[in-house]
XYZ file of C-alpha atoms in Angstrom:
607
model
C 0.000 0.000 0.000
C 1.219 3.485 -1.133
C 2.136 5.429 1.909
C 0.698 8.852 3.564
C 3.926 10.600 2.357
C 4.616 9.388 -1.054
C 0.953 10.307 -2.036
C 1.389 13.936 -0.302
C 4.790 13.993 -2.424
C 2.941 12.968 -5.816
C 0.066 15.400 -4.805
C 2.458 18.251 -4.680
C 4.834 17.421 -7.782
C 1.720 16.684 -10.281
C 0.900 20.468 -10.581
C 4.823 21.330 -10.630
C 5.618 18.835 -13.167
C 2.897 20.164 -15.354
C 3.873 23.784 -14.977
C 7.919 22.771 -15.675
C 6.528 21.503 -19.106
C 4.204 24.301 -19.567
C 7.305 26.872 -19.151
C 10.259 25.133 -20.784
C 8.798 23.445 -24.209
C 6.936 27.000 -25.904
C 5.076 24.925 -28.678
C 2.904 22.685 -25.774
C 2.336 26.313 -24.241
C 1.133 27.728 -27.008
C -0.994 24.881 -28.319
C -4.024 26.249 -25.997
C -6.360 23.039 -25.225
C -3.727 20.763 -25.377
C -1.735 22.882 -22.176
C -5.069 23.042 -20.593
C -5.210 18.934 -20.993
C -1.877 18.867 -19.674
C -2.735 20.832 -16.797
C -6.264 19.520 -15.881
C -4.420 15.822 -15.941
C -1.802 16.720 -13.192
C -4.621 18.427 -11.448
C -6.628 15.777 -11.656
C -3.855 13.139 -10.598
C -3.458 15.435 -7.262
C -6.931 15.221 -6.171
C -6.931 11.276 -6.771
C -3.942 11.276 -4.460
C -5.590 13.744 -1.831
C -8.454 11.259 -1.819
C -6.415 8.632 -1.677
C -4.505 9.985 1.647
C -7.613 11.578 3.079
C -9.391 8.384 3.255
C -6.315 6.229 4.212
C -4.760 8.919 6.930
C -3.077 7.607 9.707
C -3.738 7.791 13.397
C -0.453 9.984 13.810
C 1.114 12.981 11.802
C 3.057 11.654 9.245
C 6.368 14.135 8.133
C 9.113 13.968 5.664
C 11.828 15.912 6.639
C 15.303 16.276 4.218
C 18.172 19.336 5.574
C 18.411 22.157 3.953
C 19.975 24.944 5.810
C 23.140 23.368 7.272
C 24.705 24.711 10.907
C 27.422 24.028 13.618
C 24.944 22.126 16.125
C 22.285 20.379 12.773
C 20.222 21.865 10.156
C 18.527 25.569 10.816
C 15.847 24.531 8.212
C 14.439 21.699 7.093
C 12.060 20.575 3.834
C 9.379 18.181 3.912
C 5.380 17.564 4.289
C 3.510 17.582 7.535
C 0.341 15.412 6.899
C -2.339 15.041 9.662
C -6.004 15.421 9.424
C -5.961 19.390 8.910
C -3.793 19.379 5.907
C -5.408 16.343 4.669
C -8.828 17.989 4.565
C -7.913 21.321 2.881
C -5.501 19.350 0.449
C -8.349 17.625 -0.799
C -10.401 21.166 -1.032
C -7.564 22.809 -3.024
C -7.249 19.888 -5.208
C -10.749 19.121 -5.723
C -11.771 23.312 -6.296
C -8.526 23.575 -8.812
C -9.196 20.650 -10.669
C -12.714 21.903 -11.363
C -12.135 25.487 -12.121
C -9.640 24.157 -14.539
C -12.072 22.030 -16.216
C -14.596 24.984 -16.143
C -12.154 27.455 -17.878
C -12.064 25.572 -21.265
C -15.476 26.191 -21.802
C -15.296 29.903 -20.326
C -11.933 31.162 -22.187
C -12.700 29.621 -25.047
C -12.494 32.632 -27.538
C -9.001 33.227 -25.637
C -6.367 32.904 -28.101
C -3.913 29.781 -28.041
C -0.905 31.199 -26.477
C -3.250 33.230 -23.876
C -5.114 30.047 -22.733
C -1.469 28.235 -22.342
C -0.235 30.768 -20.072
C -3.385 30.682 -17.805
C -3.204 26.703 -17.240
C 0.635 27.446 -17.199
C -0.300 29.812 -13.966
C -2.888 27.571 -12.988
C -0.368 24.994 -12.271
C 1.801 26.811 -10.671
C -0.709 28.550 -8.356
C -1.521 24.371 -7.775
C 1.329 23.684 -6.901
C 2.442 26.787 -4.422
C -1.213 26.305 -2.606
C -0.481 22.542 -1.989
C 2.883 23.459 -0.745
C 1.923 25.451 1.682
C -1.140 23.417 3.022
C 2.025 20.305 3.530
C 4.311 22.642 4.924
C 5.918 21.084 7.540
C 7.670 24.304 9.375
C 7.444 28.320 9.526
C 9.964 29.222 6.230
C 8.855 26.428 4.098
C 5.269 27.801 4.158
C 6.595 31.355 3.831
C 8.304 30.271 0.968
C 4.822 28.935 -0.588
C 3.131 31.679 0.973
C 5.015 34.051 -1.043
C 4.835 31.859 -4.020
C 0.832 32.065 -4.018
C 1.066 35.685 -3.655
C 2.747 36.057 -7.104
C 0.672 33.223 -8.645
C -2.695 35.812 -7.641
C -0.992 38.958 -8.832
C -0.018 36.949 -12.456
C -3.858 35.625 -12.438
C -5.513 38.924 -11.398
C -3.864 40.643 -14.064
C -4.179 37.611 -16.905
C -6.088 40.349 -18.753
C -3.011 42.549 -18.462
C -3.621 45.176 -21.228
C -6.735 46.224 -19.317
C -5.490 49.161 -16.866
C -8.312 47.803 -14.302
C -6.907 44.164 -14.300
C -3.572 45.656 -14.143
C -4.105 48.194 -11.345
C -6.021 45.083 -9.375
C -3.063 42.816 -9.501
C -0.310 45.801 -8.500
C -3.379 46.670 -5.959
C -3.529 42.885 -4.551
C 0.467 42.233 -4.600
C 1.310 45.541 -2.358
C -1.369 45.251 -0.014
C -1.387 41.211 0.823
C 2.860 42.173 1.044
C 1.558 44.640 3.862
C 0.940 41.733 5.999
C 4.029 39.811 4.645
C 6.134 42.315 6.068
C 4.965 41.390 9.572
C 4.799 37.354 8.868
C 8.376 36.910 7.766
C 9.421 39.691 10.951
C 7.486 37.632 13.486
C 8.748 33.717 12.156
C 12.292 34.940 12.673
C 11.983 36.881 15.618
C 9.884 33.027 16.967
C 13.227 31.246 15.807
C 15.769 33.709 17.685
C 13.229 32.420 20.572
C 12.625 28.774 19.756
C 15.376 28.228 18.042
C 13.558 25.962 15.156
C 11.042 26.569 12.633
C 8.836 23.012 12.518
C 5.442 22.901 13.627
C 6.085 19.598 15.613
C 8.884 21.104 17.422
C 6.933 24.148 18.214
C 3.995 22.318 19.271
C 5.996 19.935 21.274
C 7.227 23.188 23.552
C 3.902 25.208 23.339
C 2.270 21.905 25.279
C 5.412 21.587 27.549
C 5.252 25.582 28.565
C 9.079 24.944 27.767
C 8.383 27.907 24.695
C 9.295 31.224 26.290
C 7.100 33.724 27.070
C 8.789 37.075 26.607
C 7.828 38.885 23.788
C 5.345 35.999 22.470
C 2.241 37.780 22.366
C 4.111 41.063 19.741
C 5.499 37.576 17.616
C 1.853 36.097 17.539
C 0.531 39.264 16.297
C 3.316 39.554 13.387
C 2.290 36.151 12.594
C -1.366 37.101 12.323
C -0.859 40.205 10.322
C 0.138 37.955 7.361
C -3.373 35.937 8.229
C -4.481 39.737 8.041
C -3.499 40.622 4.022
C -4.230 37.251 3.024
C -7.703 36.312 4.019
C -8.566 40.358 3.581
C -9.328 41.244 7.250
C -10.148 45.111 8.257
C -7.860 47.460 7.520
C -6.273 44.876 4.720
C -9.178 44.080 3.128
C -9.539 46.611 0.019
C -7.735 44.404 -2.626
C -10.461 41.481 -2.415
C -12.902 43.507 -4.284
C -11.124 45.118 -6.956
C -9.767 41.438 -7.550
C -12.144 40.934 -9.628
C -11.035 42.231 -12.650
C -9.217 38.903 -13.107
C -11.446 35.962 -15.180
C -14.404 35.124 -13.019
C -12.939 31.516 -12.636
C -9.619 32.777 -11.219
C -11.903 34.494 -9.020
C -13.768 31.577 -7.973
C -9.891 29.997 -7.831
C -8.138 32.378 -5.707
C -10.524 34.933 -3.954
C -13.722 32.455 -3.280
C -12.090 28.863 -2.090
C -8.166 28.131 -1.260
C -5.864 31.558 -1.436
C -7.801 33.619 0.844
C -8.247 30.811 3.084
C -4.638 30.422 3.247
C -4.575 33.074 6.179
C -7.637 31.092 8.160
C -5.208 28.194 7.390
C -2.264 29.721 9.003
C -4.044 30.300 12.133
C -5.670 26.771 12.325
C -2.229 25.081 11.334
C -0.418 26.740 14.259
C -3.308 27.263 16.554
C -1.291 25.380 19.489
C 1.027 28.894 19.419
C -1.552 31.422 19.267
C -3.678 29.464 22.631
C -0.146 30.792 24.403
C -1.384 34.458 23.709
C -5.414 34.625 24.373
C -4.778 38.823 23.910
C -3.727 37.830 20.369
C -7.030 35.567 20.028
C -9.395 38.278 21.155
C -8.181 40.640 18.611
C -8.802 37.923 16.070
C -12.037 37.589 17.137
C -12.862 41.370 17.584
C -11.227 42.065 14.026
C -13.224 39.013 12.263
C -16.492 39.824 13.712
C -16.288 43.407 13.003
C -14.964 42.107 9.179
C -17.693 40.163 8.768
C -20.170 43.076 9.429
C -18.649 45.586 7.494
C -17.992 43.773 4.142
C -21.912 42.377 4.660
C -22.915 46.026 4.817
C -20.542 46.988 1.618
C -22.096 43.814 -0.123
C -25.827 45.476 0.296
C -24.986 48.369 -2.186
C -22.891 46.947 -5.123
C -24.337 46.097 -8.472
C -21.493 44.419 -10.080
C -22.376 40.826 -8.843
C -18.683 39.760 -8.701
C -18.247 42.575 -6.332
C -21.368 40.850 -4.429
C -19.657 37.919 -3.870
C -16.374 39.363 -3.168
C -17.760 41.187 -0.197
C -19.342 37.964 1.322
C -16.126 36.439 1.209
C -14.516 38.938 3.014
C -17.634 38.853 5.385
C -17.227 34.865 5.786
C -13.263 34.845 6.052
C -14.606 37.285 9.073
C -16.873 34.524 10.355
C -13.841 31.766 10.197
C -11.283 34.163 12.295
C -13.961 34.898 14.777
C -14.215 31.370 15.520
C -10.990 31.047 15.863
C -10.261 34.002 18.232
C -12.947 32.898 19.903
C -11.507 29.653 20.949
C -13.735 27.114 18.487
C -10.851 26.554 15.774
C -12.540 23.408 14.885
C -15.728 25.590 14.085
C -13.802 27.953 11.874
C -12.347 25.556 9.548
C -15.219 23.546 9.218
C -16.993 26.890 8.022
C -13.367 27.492 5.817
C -14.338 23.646 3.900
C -17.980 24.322 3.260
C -17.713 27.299 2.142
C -15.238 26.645 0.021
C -17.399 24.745 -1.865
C -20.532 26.848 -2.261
C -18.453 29.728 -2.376
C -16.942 28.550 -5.644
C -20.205 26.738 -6.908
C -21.850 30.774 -6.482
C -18.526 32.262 -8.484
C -18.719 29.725 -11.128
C -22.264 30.289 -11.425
C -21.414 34.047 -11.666
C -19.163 33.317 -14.434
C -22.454 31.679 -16.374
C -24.535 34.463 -15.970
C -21.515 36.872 -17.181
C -20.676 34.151 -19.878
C -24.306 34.521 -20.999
C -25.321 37.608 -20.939
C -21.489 39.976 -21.492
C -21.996 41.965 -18.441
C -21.459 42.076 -14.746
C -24.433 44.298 -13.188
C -27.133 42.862 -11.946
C -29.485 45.390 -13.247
C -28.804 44.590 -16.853
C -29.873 41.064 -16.112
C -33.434 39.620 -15.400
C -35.463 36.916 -16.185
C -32.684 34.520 -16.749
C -34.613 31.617 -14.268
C -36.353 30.391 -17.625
C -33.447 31.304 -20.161
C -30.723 29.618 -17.844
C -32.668 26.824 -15.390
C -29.543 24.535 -14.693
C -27.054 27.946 -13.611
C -30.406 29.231 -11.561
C -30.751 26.029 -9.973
C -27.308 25.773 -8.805
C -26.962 29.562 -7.817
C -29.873 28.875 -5.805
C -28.487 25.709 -4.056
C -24.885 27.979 -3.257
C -26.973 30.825 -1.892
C -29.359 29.125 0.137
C -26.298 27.607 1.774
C -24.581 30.630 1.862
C -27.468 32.290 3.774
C -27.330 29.107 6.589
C -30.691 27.328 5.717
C -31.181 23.842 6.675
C -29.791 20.919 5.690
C -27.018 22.184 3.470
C -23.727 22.488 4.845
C -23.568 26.375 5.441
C -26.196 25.714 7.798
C -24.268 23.684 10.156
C -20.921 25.710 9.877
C -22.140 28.902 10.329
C -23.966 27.599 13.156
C -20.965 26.025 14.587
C -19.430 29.737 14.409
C -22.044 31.192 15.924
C -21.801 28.553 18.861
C -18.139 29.195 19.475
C -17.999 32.914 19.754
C -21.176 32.793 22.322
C -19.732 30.122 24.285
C -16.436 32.154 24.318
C -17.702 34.905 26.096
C -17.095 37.265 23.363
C -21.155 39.056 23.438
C -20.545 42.107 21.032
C -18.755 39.925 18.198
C -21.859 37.036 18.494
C -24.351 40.310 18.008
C -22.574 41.548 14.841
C -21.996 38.600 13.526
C -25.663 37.329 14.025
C -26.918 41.083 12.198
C -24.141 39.735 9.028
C -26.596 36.689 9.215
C -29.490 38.656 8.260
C -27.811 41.069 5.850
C -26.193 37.878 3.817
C -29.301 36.261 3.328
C -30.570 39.862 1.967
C -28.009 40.901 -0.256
C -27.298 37.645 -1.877
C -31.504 37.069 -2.560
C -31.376 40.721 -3.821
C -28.934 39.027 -6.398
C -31.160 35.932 -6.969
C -34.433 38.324 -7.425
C -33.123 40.523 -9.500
C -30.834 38.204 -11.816
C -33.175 35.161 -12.251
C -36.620 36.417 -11.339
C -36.309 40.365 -11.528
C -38.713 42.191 -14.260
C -35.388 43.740 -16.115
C -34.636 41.905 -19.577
C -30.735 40.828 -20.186
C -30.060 41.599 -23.957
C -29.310 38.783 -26.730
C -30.473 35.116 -26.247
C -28.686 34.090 -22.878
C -28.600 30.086 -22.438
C -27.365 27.394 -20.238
C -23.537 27.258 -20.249
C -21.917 24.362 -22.625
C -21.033 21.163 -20.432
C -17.814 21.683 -19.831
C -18.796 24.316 -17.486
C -21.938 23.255 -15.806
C -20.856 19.665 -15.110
C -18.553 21.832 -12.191
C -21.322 23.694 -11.292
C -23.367 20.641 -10.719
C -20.467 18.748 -9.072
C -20.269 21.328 -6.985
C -23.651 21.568 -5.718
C -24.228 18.021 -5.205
C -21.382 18.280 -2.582
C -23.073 21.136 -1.011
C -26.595 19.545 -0.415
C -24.791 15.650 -0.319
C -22.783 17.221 2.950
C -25.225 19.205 4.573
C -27.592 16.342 4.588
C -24.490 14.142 5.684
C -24.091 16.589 8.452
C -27.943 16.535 9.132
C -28.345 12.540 9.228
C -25.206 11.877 10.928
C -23.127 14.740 11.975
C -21.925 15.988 14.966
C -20.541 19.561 14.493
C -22.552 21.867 16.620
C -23.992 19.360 18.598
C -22.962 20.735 22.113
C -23.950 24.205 21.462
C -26.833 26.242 22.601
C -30.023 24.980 21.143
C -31.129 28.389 20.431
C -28.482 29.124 18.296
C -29.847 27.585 15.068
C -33.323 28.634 15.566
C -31.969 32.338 16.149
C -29.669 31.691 12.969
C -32.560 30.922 10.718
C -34.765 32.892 11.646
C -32.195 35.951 10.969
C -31.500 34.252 7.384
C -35.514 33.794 6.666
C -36.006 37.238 7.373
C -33.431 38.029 5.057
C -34.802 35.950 2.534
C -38.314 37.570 3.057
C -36.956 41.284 2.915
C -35.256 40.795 0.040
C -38.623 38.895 -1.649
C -40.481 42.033 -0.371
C -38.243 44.823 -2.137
C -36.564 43.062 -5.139
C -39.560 40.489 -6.209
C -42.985 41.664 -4.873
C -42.065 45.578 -4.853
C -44.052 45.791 -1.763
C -40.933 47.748 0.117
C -39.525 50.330 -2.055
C -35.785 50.390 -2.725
C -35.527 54.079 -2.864
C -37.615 54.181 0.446
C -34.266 52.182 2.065
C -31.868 54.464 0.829
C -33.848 56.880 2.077
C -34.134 55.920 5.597
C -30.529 54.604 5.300
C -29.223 57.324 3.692
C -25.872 58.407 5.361
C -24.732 54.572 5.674
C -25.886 53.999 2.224
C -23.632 56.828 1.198
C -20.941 55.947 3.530
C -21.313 52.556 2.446
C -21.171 53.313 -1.648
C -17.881 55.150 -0.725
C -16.706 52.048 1.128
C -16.176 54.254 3.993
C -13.482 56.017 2.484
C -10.792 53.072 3.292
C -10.165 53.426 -0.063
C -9.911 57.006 -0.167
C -7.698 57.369 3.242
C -4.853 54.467 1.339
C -4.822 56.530 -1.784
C -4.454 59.615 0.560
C -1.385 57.826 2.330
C -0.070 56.557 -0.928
C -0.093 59.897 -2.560
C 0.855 62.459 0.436
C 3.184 59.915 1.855
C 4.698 57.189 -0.386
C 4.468 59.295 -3.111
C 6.479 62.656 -1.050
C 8.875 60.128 0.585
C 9.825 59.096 -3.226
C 10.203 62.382 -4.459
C 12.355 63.431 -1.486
C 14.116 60.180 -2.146
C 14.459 60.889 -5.913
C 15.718 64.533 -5.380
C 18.781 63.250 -2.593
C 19.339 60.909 -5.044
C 19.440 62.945 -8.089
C 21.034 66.509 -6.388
C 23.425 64.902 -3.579
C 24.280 61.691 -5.275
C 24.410 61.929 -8.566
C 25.951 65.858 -7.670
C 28.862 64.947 -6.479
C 29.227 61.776 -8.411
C 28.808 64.389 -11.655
C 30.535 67.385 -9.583
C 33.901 64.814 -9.343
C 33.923 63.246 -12.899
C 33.516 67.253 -14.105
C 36.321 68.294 -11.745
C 38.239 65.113 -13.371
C 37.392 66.050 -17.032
C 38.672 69.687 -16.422
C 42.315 68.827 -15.043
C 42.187 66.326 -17.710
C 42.082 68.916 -20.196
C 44.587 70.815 -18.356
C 46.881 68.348 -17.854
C 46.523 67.079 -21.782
C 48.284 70.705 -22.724
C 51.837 69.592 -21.560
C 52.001 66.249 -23.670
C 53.252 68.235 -26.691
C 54.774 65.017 -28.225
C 58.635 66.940 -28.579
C 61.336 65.038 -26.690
C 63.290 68.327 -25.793
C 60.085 69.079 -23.415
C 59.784 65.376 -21.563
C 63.925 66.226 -21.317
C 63.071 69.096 -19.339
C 60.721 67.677 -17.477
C 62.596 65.030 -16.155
C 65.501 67.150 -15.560
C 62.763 69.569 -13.379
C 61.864 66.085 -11.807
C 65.897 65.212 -10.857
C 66.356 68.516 -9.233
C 63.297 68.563 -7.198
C 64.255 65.037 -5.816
C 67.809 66.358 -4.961
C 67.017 69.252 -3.581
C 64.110 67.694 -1.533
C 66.605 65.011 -0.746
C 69.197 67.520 0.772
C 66.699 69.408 2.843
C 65.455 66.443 4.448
């Protein structure tokens, strides 16, 4: 039988294998369908092993270790997997949500020209790859390593579409703002190895449970650590470059910014969770921050039209949900809410990317009617919302609950109150979508119809899982079993109410729109401005990046390059002086080295 670690090792050097191809033999790149072939294979061959090693994990961790950073008293750094039940389950997420977006993008990019498409599977794989990596991470630099890698795999993806200024402003948008947060990681793992003196997570764990870990200055290290988690998975202040993300191909969106690389910061807090239990300051924060997250991108959700920008401000507002678990003490609540969502997160993108595929346009109120015109996308959209929202049995309902659960039981009253308002205002906002899109009275132009099958067999893939787990969860599951039993009846009632409001104003017409924005009229505003986050960074990029370049720039081209020019001038001058004595006669260099005799004997007799 294969073991845990070989099929962790083939699960990570599928996707790398595939992208070494893609990069190094041009004519397989640039033959289009056949790189995408290439690509969804490896893919493909990953999730089979994830599956494989999911189902067959061990009792125990299992980790690969090989040296790589040599020293006096053994290796500073090692390389290697760390595979236990966490990494097992989001290995088999990435892999699973990867290998269908692939599959989906065929059908999706198919007017993309043949060079274009083989650079996108060509990212694809390496994005694969770099996720994977840093879910079997088995220490601190390894996964920085990977974390960084991701990073550059998003920026490349954001900006596929790179001769659109939008895309390319996203990506540069995306890349500076996630490095924000990076800045902070890679400070707080080194300042954790001048303390521990190692970077693996077994180590580390090993002295976190035997208090042998010290204390002093733990809790600043923690919160280094957490500010990566912070530009990552787009928590408040970070949390500006989600939305304008979406410039990149709606599947990259569904990709990256719905299912695995915004999760990798949730992931980063779960993987090392045994460190951040040292510092409960740290985990209130999270929990503060995530809750307050959550409410604030579900408010920015309630006013956007695009309905990529929708669903890019519920992710935000769910990431939100899975830290607040976390800080609140429940980590096993706030990954289980990071794996369903996951997958109705993605089914609701790729969905999205149907509509947009369909109809050529991204606001919601150029769309309408599509229910009868598109049945299979308005099914499925339907499924991913309704989980989305929390309704009973699919799987949203028991993870959100689960959330919900964890931050009452933790004491932590405010956060459970604004996270139980983002209840209602999800349900509202993502119905308003639903209404409008599929049921609304508007008319989308053309002769919109059902996506080819290349792209709905993901979609319904996708929300088989969602309804086949949530029933799982109903029949037999025990997540959320010990917690209040008021929880889920508060939970959906919030989300039916949602459901109903939005029904009201978007279906029936029996509450006015304009009568909302009326009575809601400075948050509305504040909230159409996103609350002038936006605003205050491009204030601090212009007044203060920008001066500090300028100032920078004008040292650089005054004072440096001054004297640097001021000396080669000087030189250049004497030169020309200097070039007036070489007259070429002999007679003169006679003189001169007679001058030259007589100054060394006379200097020679006076000393």
């Amino acid at each position: 039988m294969i073991n845990a670690g070989t099929l962790a090792l083939a699960a990570l050097g599928l996707p790398f294998g595939s992208f070494v191809l893609l990069a190094v033999i041009p004519p397989l790149r640039r033959a289009g369908r056949a790189a995408g072939a290439l690509s969804i294979a490896a893919t493909g061959g990953s999730l089979l092993a994830s599956l494989i090693l999911w189902r067959g994990l061990p009792g125990q961790p299992v980790e690969l270790q090989w040296s790589w950073l040599p020293a006096e008293s053994g290796p500073m750094a090692s390389v290697g997997v760390l595979v236990d039940p966490l990494a097992a389950k989001m290995l088999v997420l990435v892999a699973l949500v990867s290998f269908l977006v692939q599959l989906y993008s065929l059908g999706y990019l198919e007017q993309e020209t043949a060079p274009a498409l083989g650079r996108y599977f060509a990212y694809h794989s390496l994005f694969a790859f770099s996720m994977i990596g840093l879910v079997l991470a088995s220490n601190f630099l390894q996964m920085f390593i990977f974390w960084e890698l991701v990073g550059l795999c998003s920026y490349l993806l954001i900006g596929f579409w790179y001769d659109k200024p939008e895309a390319a402003r996203a990506a540069v948008k995306a890349f500076w703002v996630t490095k924000a947060g990076d800045l902070g990681f890679i400070i707080g793992i080194v300042l954790l190895w001048g303390q521990a003196g190692t970077f693996n997570f077994i180590e580390l764990f090993a002295m976190a449970s035997g208090k042998t870990l010290p204390a002093a200055g733990l809790g600043l290290i923690m919160f280094l650590i957490y500010l990566g988690a912070v530009g990552k998975s787009a928590q408040f202040p970070l949390h500006v470059w989600l939305p304008d993300a979406m410039e990149g191909p709606t599947p990259v969106s569904a990709l990256i910014h719905a299912a695995t690389m915004v999760a990798a910061g949730v992931y980063l807090v779960s993987r090392v969770y045994p460190l951040f239990l040292l510092t409960p300051d740290v985990l209130a924060l999270i929990a503060w921050v995530g809750a307050f997250t959550a409410l604030l991108a579900a408010t920015l959700g309630l006013v956007q039209a695009d309905i990529k920008r929708v669903l890019a401000y519920s992710t935000v507002s769910q990431l939100g949900y899975m830290m607040a678990a976390l800080g609140a003490g429940a980590a096993a609540a706030g990954f289980f809410h990071l794996l369903t969502h996951g997958l109705f997160k993605a089914l609701l993108f790729l969905g999205a990317g149907a509509v947009i595929h369909a109809v050529g346009t991204n606001d919601i109120w150029q769309m309408g009617r599509l229910g009868r015109a598109m049945p299979q996308t308005a099914i499925v959209f339907l499924v991913g919302t309704l989980a989305l929202a929390g309704i009973w049995p699919l799987a949203g309902f028991f993870s959100k609950d689960a959330v919900l659960a964890g931050v009452w039981e933790g004491g932590l009253t405010v956060p459970f109150l604004m996270l139980a308002v983002t209840v209602f205002l999800t349900a509202f906002y993502m119905f308003r979508v639903v209404f409008v899109v599929f049921f609304g009275s508007g008319h989308a132009e053309g002769h919109p119809h059902d996506a080819p099958l290349v792209m709905t067999v993901p979609l319904w893939i996708l929300a088989i899982l969602t309804v086949g787990a949530g029933i799982r969860l109903a029949v037999g599951g025990d997540e959320g079993a010990h917690s209040p039993g008021w929880v889920p009846w508060l939970s959906s009632a919030l989300a039916v109410a949602g459901i109903a409001g939005a029904w009201l104003t978007y279906q029936r017409g029996t509450v006015s729109a304009d009568a909302l924005v009326r009575a809601f009229r400075p948050l509305y505003f504040a909230a159409v401005k996103k609350f002038w986050l936006d605003d205050l960074y491009g204030a601090i990029y212009r007044g203060v990046f920008l001066g500090v370049s300028w100032g920078v720039g004008w040292v650089d081209r005054y004072l440096v390059d001054g004297v640097v020019n001021l000396a080669s001038a000087w030189t250049l001058r004497w030169g020309d002086r200097l070039r007036q004595i070489q007259t070429g006669r002999a007679q003169d260099y006679l003189y001169g080295v007679a001058l030259g005799l007589l100054l060394v004997i006379v200097w020679s007799y006076w000393r």
